[in-house]
XYZ file of C-alpha atoms in Angstrom:
450
model
C 0.025 0.042 -0.036
C 1.258 3.443 -0.747
C 0.035 7.117 -0.262
C 1.172 10.204 -2.111
C 2.317 13.025 0.377
C 4.497 16.155 -0.149
C 5.031 17.273 3.481
C 7.965 15.506 5.145
C 7.013 16.955 8.515
C 3.726 15.068 8.358
C 5.136 11.676 7.524
C 3.687 8.626 9.393
C 6.165 7.353 12.003
C 5.933 3.712 10.716
C 7.118 4.236 7.121
C 9.954 3.335 4.945
C 12.094 6.148 3.410
C 10.300 8.191 0.793
C 10.679 7.193 -2.852
C 10.550 10.151 -5.334
C 8.153 9.649 -8.439
C 6.624 11.954 -10.861
C 3.555 12.051 -8.616
C 5.686 13.287 -5.643
C 7.074 11.316 -2.670
C 5.684 7.847 -2.127
C 5.831 6.148 1.298
C 5.409 2.396 1.864
C 3.494 1.750 5.059
C 5.066 -1.018 7.119
C 3.077 -0.883 10.176
C 0.533 1.051 12.370
C -3.007 1.856 11.558
C -3.565 2.551 7.884
C -6.847 4.518 8.523
C -4.963 7.049 10.592
C -2.234 7.416 7.947
C -4.790 7.906 5.161
C -6.677 10.433 7.139
C -3.513 12.398 7.965
C -2.607 12.495 4.300
C -6.167 13.613 3.200
C -6.007 16.615 5.591
C -3.056 18.075 3.755
C -3.620 20.102 0.708
C -0.833 20.932 -1.705
C -2.973 23.553 -3.561
C -3.787 25.756 -0.561
C -1.276 28.641 -0.270
C -1.046 32.154 1.156
C -0.417 34.947 -1.412
C 0.523 38.508 -0.803
C -1.148 40.663 -3.376
C 0.389 44.136 -2.959
C 1.160 46.533 -1.593
C 2.949 47.064 -4.915
C 0.888 44.847 -7.166
C -0.001 46.403 -10.497
C -3.583 45.527 -10.187
C -4.199 46.816 -6.561
C -5.269 50.302 -5.559
C -2.220 52.223 -4.230
C -0.467 50.714 -1.372
C -3.220 48.353 -0.428
C -2.006 44.918 0.731
C -4.274 41.906 0.318
C -3.358 38.626 2.078
C -5.187 35.920 0.282
C -5.458 32.235 1.169
C -6.126 30.395 -2.067
C -7.175 26.882 -2.905
C -6.324 26.320 -6.464
C -8.042 29.370 -8.076
C -10.570 29.867 -5.218
C -10.060 32.455 -2.533
C -10.773 30.896 0.861
C -9.688 33.863 3.004
C -9.049 37.474 2.231
C -7.611 40.054 4.575
C -6.617 43.733 4.121
C -3.210 45.040 5.161
C -3.251 48.828 5.599
C -1.023 51.421 7.051
C 1.657 51.669 4.350
C 0.967 55.341 3.482
C 1.067 56.534 7.213
C 0.474 60.175 6.664
C -0.324 61.132 10.174
C -2.700 63.836 9.100
C -5.159 63.778 11.899
C -2.383 64.152 14.445
C -0.635 66.883 12.589
C -3.897 68.942 12.709
C -3.296 69.351 16.423
C -0.173 71.345 15.653
C -1.649 73.852 13.224
C -4.273 76.647 13.457
C -7.775 75.997 12.321
C -7.340 77.530 8.908
C -4.032 75.750 8.297
C -5.932 72.490 8.875
C -7.440 72.635 5.405
C -4.063 72.253 3.854
C -3.754 68.875 5.606
C -7.302 67.397 5.172
C -7.349 68.195 1.439
C -4.445 65.565 1.013
C -6.323 62.674 2.777
C -8.383 61.190 -0.071
C -6.446 62.994 -2.748
C -9.156 62.197 -5.302
C -11.743 64.130 -3.361
C -9.969 67.178 -1.944
C -13.064 69.474 -1.946
C -15.190 66.982 -0.056
C -12.474 66.678 2.676
C -12.234 70.429 2.935
C -16.001 70.863 3.150
C -16.583 68.285 5.847
C -13.804 69.869 8.004
C -14.955 73.467 7.406
C -18.586 72.683 8.165
C -17.510 71.181 11.367
C -15.394 74.171 12.382
C -18.185 76.652 11.244
C -20.667 74.653 13.471
C -18.363 74.996 16.433
C -17.929 78.746 15.751
C -21.677 79.151 15.391
C -21.363 80.859 12.062
C -23.192 78.406 9.678
C -25.771 80.904 8.838
C -23.153 83.686 8.169
C -21.347 81.848 5.374
C -22.292 83.843 2.197
C -24.643 82.206 -0.262
C -22.180 82.613 -3.215
C -19.484 80.718 -1.186
C -21.980 77.853 -0.438
C -23.013 77.541 -4.100
C -19.395 77.471 -5.174
C -18.586 74.885 -2.606
C -21.471 72.633 -4.041
C -20.226 73.412 -7.593
C -16.626 72.270 -6.703
C -17.883 69.156 -4.882
C -19.915 67.969 -7.859
C -17.125 68.557 -10.252
C -14.996 66.645 -7.765
C -17.514 63.796 -7.794
C -17.099 63.657 -11.519
C -13.330 63.590 -11.402
C -13.282 60.882 -8.769
C -15.745 58.629 -10.621
C -13.911 58.913 -14.010
C -10.752 57.805 -12.227
C -12.722 54.804 -10.852
C -13.756 53.907 -14.318
C -10.274 54.490 -15.681
C -8.345 52.424 -13.067
C -11.066 49.708 -12.825
C -11.044 49.347 -16.608
C -7.299 49.204 -16.831
C -7.126 46.506 -14.210
C -9.224 44.158 -16.163
C -7.576 44.897 -19.505
C -9.994 47.558 -20.852
C -7.192 50.045 -21.647
C -9.473 52.285 -23.737
C -11.448 52.956 -20.626
C -8.286 54.247 -18.923
C -7.501 56.599 -21.743
C -11.050 57.822 -21.831
C -11.280 58.363 -18.043
C -8.046 60.190 -17.630
C -8.817 62.296 -20.635
C -11.942 63.574 -18.942
C -10.259 64.003 -15.557
C -7.807 66.343 -17.265
C -10.603 68.561 -18.321
C -11.817 68.810 -14.758
C -8.399 69.292 -13.273
C -7.913 72.197 -15.815
C -10.912 73.884 -14.272
C -9.644 73.277 -10.715
C -6.334 74.835 -11.732
C -8.171 77.831 -13.223
C -10.258 78.268 -10.054
C -7.875 77.533 -7.219
C -4.391 77.694 -8.969
C -3.737 73.958 -8.218
C -4.868 70.678 -9.766
C -4.852 68.781 -6.450
C -4.494 69.608 -2.697
C -6.256 72.953 -2.947
C -7.029 74.214 0.568
C -9.461 76.417 -1.260
C -12.520 75.961 0.959
C -11.752 77.506 4.325
C -13.632 78.072 7.627
C -16.004 80.880 6.923
C -16.066 80.544 3.074
C -13.482 80.347 0.348
C -9.948 81.514 -0.289
C -11.104 83.773 -3.072
C -13.767 84.277 -5.690
C -14.058 82.600 -9.094
C -11.640 84.118 -11.693
C -12.964 85.869 -14.906
C -14.066 83.446 -17.551
C -14.454 80.496 -15.143
C -18.240 80.268 -15.528
C -18.026 80.178 -19.275
C -15.519 77.444 -19.273
C -17.513 75.379 -16.858
C -20.521 75.661 -19.012
C -18.501 74.485 -22.011
C -17.181 71.614 -19.962
C -20.787 70.455 -19.005
C -21.751 70.286 -22.656
C -18.671 68.398 -23.532
C -18.785 65.925 -20.662
C -22.459 65.067 -21.505
C -21.215 63.942 -24.974
C -18.224 62.166 -23.486
C -20.368 60.067 -21.021
C -22.083 58.409 -23.978
C -18.570 56.844 -24.718
C -18.681 55.020 -21.343
C -21.955 53.326 -22.297
C -20.457 52.387 -25.719
C -17.320 51.039 -24.273
C -18.513 49.300 -21.161
C -22.257 49.324 -20.270
C -23.449 47.047 -23.050
C -20.073 45.375 -23.780
C -20.636 41.591 -23.255
C -16.905 41.104 -22.190
C -17.110 43.970 -19.666
C -20.422 42.775 -18.248
C -19.229 39.168 -18.005
C -16.270 40.374 -16.046
C -18.359 42.450 -13.542
C -21.729 40.782 -13.249
C -22.072 38.539 -10.102
C -18.582 39.543 -8.922
C -18.032 41.073 -5.536
C -21.521 40.315 -4.352
C -22.607 42.179 -1.279
C -26.358 42.520 -0.389
C -28.165 45.114 1.712
C -27.917 43.273 4.976
C -24.144 42.790 4.401
C -23.787 46.576 3.900
C -25.785 47.367 6.937
C -23.694 45.005 9.074
C -20.469 46.468 7.900
C -21.359 50.127 7.735
C -20.851 50.377 4.014
C -22.094 53.528 2.330
C -22.033 55.230 -1.115
C -22.394 53.485 -4.461
C -21.796 50.033 -2.915
C -24.920 50.517 -0.644
C -27.027 52.142 -3.494
C -26.174 49.254 -5.717
C -28.283 47.084 -3.371
C -31.343 49.091 -4.101
C -31.296 51.492 -1.046
C -31.378 55.204 -2.243
C -29.335 56.524 0.820
C -27.538 59.682 0.032
C -26.706 62.289 2.609
C -27.384 65.054 0.201
C -31.100 63.993 0.436
C -31.124 62.311 3.865
C -29.194 64.962 5.892
C -28.859 68.024 3.524
C -25.963 70.387 3.942
C -24.771 73.353 1.839
C -28.448 73.799 0.572
C -28.532 70.461 -1.335
C -32.254 70.201 -0.455
C -32.921 73.075 -2.903
C -31.267 71.332 -5.874
C -33.152 69.051 -8.400
C -31.367 65.751 -8.826
C -32.089 62.044 -8.369
C -30.214 59.339 -6.350
C -29.394 56.471 -8.785
C -29.717 52.966 -7.524
C -29.251 49.423 -8.860
C -30.569 45.994 -7.481
C -27.686 43.826 -8.605
C -25.582 43.914 -5.489
C -22.489 43.342 -7.585
C -19.561 45.184 -9.280
C -21.630 45.808 -12.417
C -24.428 47.527 -10.508
C -21.814 49.816 -8.698
C -20.463 50.801 -12.189
C -23.973 51.712 -13.384
C -24.734 53.733 -10.225
C -21.528 55.719 -10.527
C -22.147 56.338 -14.250
C -25.599 57.740 -13.560
C -24.227 59.771 -10.587
C -21.987 61.588 -13.003
C -24.922 62.634 -15.088
C -26.722 63.886 -11.973
C -23.614 65.815 -10.967
C -23.765 67.632 -14.365
C -27.350 68.639 -13.530
C -26.276 70.067 -10.204
C -23.338 71.897 -11.709
C -25.685 73.567 -14.219
C -27.995 74.594 -11.435
C -25.045 76.099 -9.494
C -23.951 78.039 -12.457
C -27.417 79.478 -12.871
C -27.588 80.486 -9.193
C -24.251 82.330 -8.985
C -24.905 85.898 -8.000
C -22.294 88.631 -7.141
C -21.407 88.750 -3.456
C -18.735 88.002 -0.886
C -17.179 84.601 -0.477
C -16.086 84.879 3.138
C -17.867 85.706 6.401
C -17.864 89.424 7.268
C -16.380 88.848 10.775
C -12.770 90.069 10.390
C -11.704 88.074 13.413
C -12.386 84.898 11.425
C -12.111 85.770 7.803
C -8.644 84.900 6.604
C -7.466 87.668 4.226
C -6.471 85.818 1.079
C -6.885 87.907 -2.029
C -4.568 85.887 -4.266
C -2.789 86.567 -7.546
C -0.738 84.490 -9.916
C 2.737 86.012 -10.037
C 6.036 84.960 -11.513
C 6.816 83.098 -8.272
C 3.504 81.204 -8.174
C 0.211 81.827 -6.402
C 0.275 84.166 -3.404
C -1.259 87.219 -1.866
C -1.742 90.014 -4.422
C 0.594 92.916 -3.957
C -2.426 95.351 -4.076
C -3.870 93.463 -1.072
C -0.605 93.578 0.895
C -0.241 97.302 0.095
C -3.784 97.845 1.405
C -3.169 95.962 4.702
C 0.168 97.721 5.274
C -1.092 101.123 4.346
C -4.466 101.176 6.298
C -3.233 101.421 9.895
C -0.825 99.899 12.371
C -3.737 98.130 14.139
C -4.860 96.509 10.858
C -1.344 95.236 10.262
C -1.127 93.890 13.790
C -4.446 92.256 13.459
C -3.532 90.629 10.078
C -0.201 89.332 11.648
C -2.006 87.817 14.627
C -4.680 86.233 12.551
C -2.112 84.558 10.236
C 0.372 83.534 12.900
C -1.896 82.545 15.744
C -5.339 82.077 14.070
C -8.785 82.619 15.608
C -10.118 80.873 18.711
C -12.920 78.351 18.471
C -15.290 77.868 21.489
C -14.883 74.550 23.333
C -17.136 71.703 22.171
C -17.327 68.849 19.757
C -19.227 68.303 16.602
C -19.653 65.709 13.857
C -20.246 66.878 10.357
C -20.993 64.324 7.630
C -21.264 64.872 3.833
C -21.817 62.486 0.890
C -18.313 61.998 -0.845
C -18.008 60.018 -4.054
C -17.191 56.877 -1.995
C -19.775 57.216 0.758
C -20.281 59.050 4.083
C -17.418 61.243 4.942
C -17.576 62.549 8.441
C -15.466 64.891 10.494
C -15.477 64.629 14.244
C -13.852 67.866 15.457
C -13.060 68.792 19.186
C -11.996 72.170 20.416
C -10.702 73.052 23.874
C -11.219 76.794 23.194
C -7.755 77.449 21.601
C -6.490 78.469 18.269
C -5.762 74.871 17.219
C -7.912 71.643 17.092
C -7.727 69.564 20.255
C -8.694 66.388 18.258
C -9.861 65.685 14.788
C -10.882 62.319 13.451
C -12.519 61.404 10.121
C -14.849 58.731 9.210
C -13.365 58.063 5.806
C -15.522 55.873 3.519
C -12.546 54.080 1.896
C -11.440 52.833 5.340
C -14.970 51.595 6.323
C -15.766 50.123 2.895
C -12.563 48.071 2.786
C -14.225 45.901 5.496
C -16.278 44.386 2.705
C -13.255 42.824 0.892
C -13.618 39.442 2.794
C -17.309 39.287 2.236
C -16.968 40.190 -1.443
C -13.908 38.010 -2.289
C -14.073 34.807 -0.257
C -15.436 31.902 -2.311
C -14.697 33.680 -5.597
C -11.775 33.461 -8.041
C -8.478 35.171 -7.554
C -9.058 37.104 -10.805
C -12.328 38.469 -9.364
C -10.498 39.947 -6.339
C -9.236 42.633 -8.671
C -12.732 43.502 -9.788
C -14.179 43.418 -6.334
C -11.541 45.824 -4.901
C -11.868 48.091 -7.919
C -15.652 48.247 -7.289
C -15.018 49.487 -3.611
C -12.821 52.173 -5.198
C -10.685 52.733 -2.116
C -8.116 55.516 -1.977
C -5.277 54.696 0.587
C -4.734 58.443 1.334
C -8.093 58.406 3.072
C -7.470 55.086 4.751
C -4.063 55.865 6.202
C -4.774 59.362 7.308
């Protein structure tokens, strides 16, 4: 009698030396209980191995590490390894004044900078008690920038998700459209990423000349471009076969794990904080909350594609509502003076503005100096402000001890929470489908490792 077994550590004690064959080591049993030997051999599995996918795998998102236990091609266990970006943003906020905090939070989820800034600023404004004092024009521009940002985030999802399954044309199309949006961001804020443009009390500055016309032209162009996503992917049998029934997570799974955003709406629940808990006047805008009932990666794609069309509707409404007015609160003890200009050395305070500050009075100059160096004081207390980012609920829990710096800031980042779904989506599926499932979550590690 003989049994094939490839793990010398598990050899039966009563056996002759192994004999190598094309089938692997063969042992001749010379004594003992054959049933025990056969049972020990059957418990071993040569096909079950542990695989590290990432943190530098070409088909994973950023520095996400996936630890997979696979049996042949089937994933039996999936775990996320995070912490490779280690930015320390939340802790750094405790060492900067309240306005400087926007330069940190904008870098968390670097694909949704305006949403990060808005959540933080809404929390600070609530602590200050100035929510009703923020100018209407500033609020409209905030909504405008957030919806453009939703578009830019979703086209990157389509681009990277397409690239990871071999749909390279999707990548070219997505990044082409993202460039159009980043051009608008550069025109408005001076930067393509990491803007720190939305600040406590309003905005850094007003829209530059010609911005409204360029945004209207973009809306027309983007509406035409979105039809290409339908042609390339929506009805493409290869694309559908790759996404349908992959990364399945139903409504009860989402509720148990705290999953929000397009993943939740792909289960048929139209939960969107812009409707459920309106902020920045979203209750006055006319738009729909797209849903799907497939609970899979394909449904999440359809939801995001329709969300882009709804964002274009909101952008048009914002442009129609823009009326002349200030973009910062009138309280000079809070309003950060930032009339900017693009000079030969980059973006900075305009010389005319500096001349005005220095030429007004010594008291004005001292006040300006103290506001910039020390910052304003925020009454003690704690608040939680939540908004609907492209990936789900983005919340800022901000605590003040009455000083010029935050005592504690903690963000509920949707990428961090949604990554809990990796095990539920991937276990029992194929290795190749892990890529599709993670892409459908659309995590950004800057938000996870903040």
